Amino acid sequence: MRTLRDVKAGEKAVVVKVNGVGHLRKRIMDMGITKGCEVEVIKVAPLGDPVEITLRGYDLSIRKQDAESIEVE
Amino acid sequence: MSNRIALAGNPNCGKTTMFNRLTGSSQRVGNWPGVTIDRKEGKLKGQDGIAVVDLPGIYSLSPYSPEEVVSRDFLLKDRPDAVVNIVDATNLERNLYLTTQILEVGIPVVIALNMIDVVRKEGIDIDKAELSKRLGCPVVETSALKGDGIEELVEEILAAAERGAGSYPRYSDGLESYLSKVSDVIKGHVPDESVRWYAAKFLERDEMALEAVPAEVAEEVEKIAAEMENEFDDEADSIVAGERYNYIGGVIAAAVKRDDRRGKETASDKIDKIITNRWLGLPIFAAVMFTIYYIAITTIGTLGSDWVNDVLFGEILIPGVDEWLTANDVNGVLAGLIVEGIVAGVGAVVGFLPQMLVLFVLLVILEECGYMARVAFVMDRVFRRFGLSGKSFIPILVGTGCGVPGIMATRAIEGSKERRITAMTTTFIPCSAKLPVIAMIAGALFFQSAWVALSVYFMGIFCILISGVILKKWHSMTGAPAPFIMELPPYHVPGIFTVIRSTLERGWAFCKKAGTFIMLACAIVWFLSAFDWGLTMVDDINDSMLADIGKSLKWIFVPLGWGDDWEFTIGTITGLAAKENVVGTFGILFGYAEPSEVGEEFWDIVAARFGPGSLGQLAGYSFLAFNMICAPCFAAIGAMKGELGSWRDTGKAVLYQCVLAYVISLIIFQFGSILLGGGFQIWLLLAAAALVGLVYMLTAKDPFKVIGRGLLRRPADE
Ligand SMILES: Nc1nc2c(ncn2[C@@H]2O[C@H](COP(=O)(O)OP(=O)(O)OP(=O)(O)O)[C@@H](O)[C@H]2O)c(=O)[nH]1
Ligand SMILES: [Mg+2]
């Protein structure tokens, strides 16, 4: 199973499924990370975490640990 | 006619800027999500009896953080007569997600297509008629920043409120059939106008919404949701969110005719590439911080402050007031109060206004341009290690201006644990009111070296980080850590008027404080220093009431190296009302004899009191350290109460701050004095014990078992 965490900087991926529960799950979906949405990982923060991604025309910062809840292909 | 309209929208879409336009007020704005944390009400300009309510930004109507609850409750329970849904037109897709939910609430909606100035500049073409047709509500193009489209917006709001609610979005037939099933079940249990909204929220299994209906209804809904999950082969909340975004996709395909940004690198992207670059990110951050405080504290700021102290007060005001008092034959006591108390005390404080203004300008620019969110992005890794979040850095940065908005800004931090720890520690970073104290010590003992200020900022950060580790353990609450999913807004060039207005606003708040609070405190300090307990005027300040109070308490600070001088104790106490008072008090106590030479005259006295050579410097630094870290001013303590919820917790937080301040100062002075050859003092043992205690708190798994728990618990979290 590939998650958003495994996507390298500069690569694109399509969301397959959102895992996780509660606040995290809700926030992920509210921000537009839903099934079928294309995301691109732009870069990793200077200290290695979090990562910056682009989706639906805007930029988002997400921790690697939280990115694990997002299945992609 | 309607009388209350709400401004709702995503964080950072321009709601407060619009609010300021509509009402003519000047609430705080900034280019990072989470500036507004409580609802603000104002009167619509040019219309009688209509109130406008600015709400904190939200991403959806299923809130988690407390400021999001404020917005949702206002829309659903208070039911304004109309909602202006402010939409960031440069980020239409995500912003419309909230719109789909607002439309379902059943309140008349007008959409303000905000930031239209940026949209036009970037070559985006949005067909507003098409958008309006699809969404079923009026759409107005606005630029809250430039003031375009405001009149049209007001007209549309008034018309919409008359007309009543419009339609709501239609989803796929599959989802619609389930929505109507749920609607049938819940009818009568929820307000009629909002049936659609509740139906959708119930299908998403929104817990807060489900509380509104009896358990058997909730069960019925659950059955329908399970049935839908079966059919769609997906989870219910994911189905609903997906359907909303599909709907939005359709709207955008029809309404956005052109978007030149697509597949291209915008200017903001290019800037961001450098600023949060893997290698340059941290050095740039350090350089930005250093530059700001270097400019504010040493160069431009000091030029202004010198002028105020030497010319305005030294040559113009004080001699002028003196002359006037003599000429008018004013009573001696009153003249003493005015010249030696108020002018000397307040003057010592107002002298720092130029430095503060410079700092405020730079901070406003920083907040406006979009760097704040990047700071959180860059620093998250560090802060998370210490039990905080990258977002903790935003309150800390805001707190360098003033601790009160700093503490309030903690509300944008989602995790309650991180939020509470940040609220308790934000004031460790020196606010602008502490600058005078730093400048006084640096000037009196360290030849005005910029390193003093810099070291105090680092000490503040250090205290915040170790407190993160310590306070995290003070806490028995488990529960999932909050996610750190944060929008990184595009960079803006800050509007010149916004910068000027915000700066003046903050400067004015300081002047008001100097004119009321600090003036009163100075008058009291002067009174206590000029009279004895029998209320006869004393010649020697050492016989005064103030001296007695100071003498009876000064033993507390002997281990910190403050020596035999009660004035430092008094200065610290008056600093609780406002930190500038420390300097104001010294102005009265030391500048006493010749108030016309506030500047150097009393620096020399301060230096003499702390003693000669490096040991004197050390004692001065210990005084500085204590005053920086101990309990903040009353206003900040009040703000802390607002975030922590109860006076009991606030009291504990203040106690923690004071104890930490004492420990740090004790360690600095006692160990420092051994290193500098000051000889052995019995207090060294106390310092060693404090150090061991501190290390224990940092390393032990559960050090609070003995001390007692509960500080970080709060009824709402359970
Ligand atoms: N170019 C442009 N900038 C705008 C406009 N409206 C607001 N801004 C800027 O956008 C940023 C955010 O504005 P705010 O008014 O603080 O946004 P808000 O919606 O109140 O944000 P929160 O309180 O965090 O939810 C600020 O930097 C504003 O100067 C606009 O119409 N055009
Ligand atoms: Mg706001």
PDB file of C-alpha atoms in Angstrom, chain B residues 8-10 13 85-92 95-96 99 111-115 142:
ATOM      1  CA  ALA B   8     -18.252  33.632   7.020  1.00  0.00           C
ATOM      2  CA  GLY B   9     -15.563  31.963   4.991  1.00  0.00           C
ATOM      3  CA  ASN B  10     -12.321  30.020   5.003  1.00  0.00           C
ATOM      4  CA  CYS B  13      -9.956  34.827   2.733  1.00  0.00           C
ATOM      5  CA  ASN B  85     -19.823  34.047   2.285  1.00  0.00           C
ATOM      6  CA  ILE B  86     -16.439  35.536   1.522  1.00  0.00           C
ATOM      7  CA  VAL B  87     -14.645  33.417  -1.012  1.00  0.00           C
ATOM      8  CA  ASP B  88     -10.991  33.734  -1.924  1.00  0.00           C
ATOM      9  CA  ALA B  89     -11.378  33.799  -5.686  1.00  0.00           C
ATOM     10  CA  THR B  90      -7.748  32.777  -6.180  1.00  0.00           C
ATOM     11  CA  ASN B  91      -8.524  29.527  -4.397  1.00  0.00           C
ATOM     12  CA  LEU B  92     -12.044  28.907  -5.596  1.00  0.00           C
ATOM     13  CA  ASN B  95     -13.351  27.787  -0.723  1.00  0.00           C
ATOM     14  CA  LEU B  96     -16.550  26.590  -2.378  1.00  0.00           C
ATOM     15  CA  THR B  99     -20.071  27.406   0.442  1.00  0.00           C
ATOM     16  CA  ILE B 111     -21.105  35.368  -2.181  1.00  0.00           C
ATOM     17  CA  ALA B 112     -18.325  37.926  -2.193  1.00  0.00           C
ATOM     18  CA  LEU B 113     -15.774  36.878  -4.781  1.00  0.00           C
ATOM     19  CA  ASN B 114     -12.930  38.479  -2.887  1.00  0.00           C
ATOM     20  CA  MET B 115      -9.313  39.209  -3.912  1.00  0.00           C
ATOM     21  CA  THR B 142     -14.955  42.484  -4.399  1.00  0.00           C
TER      22      THR B 142
END
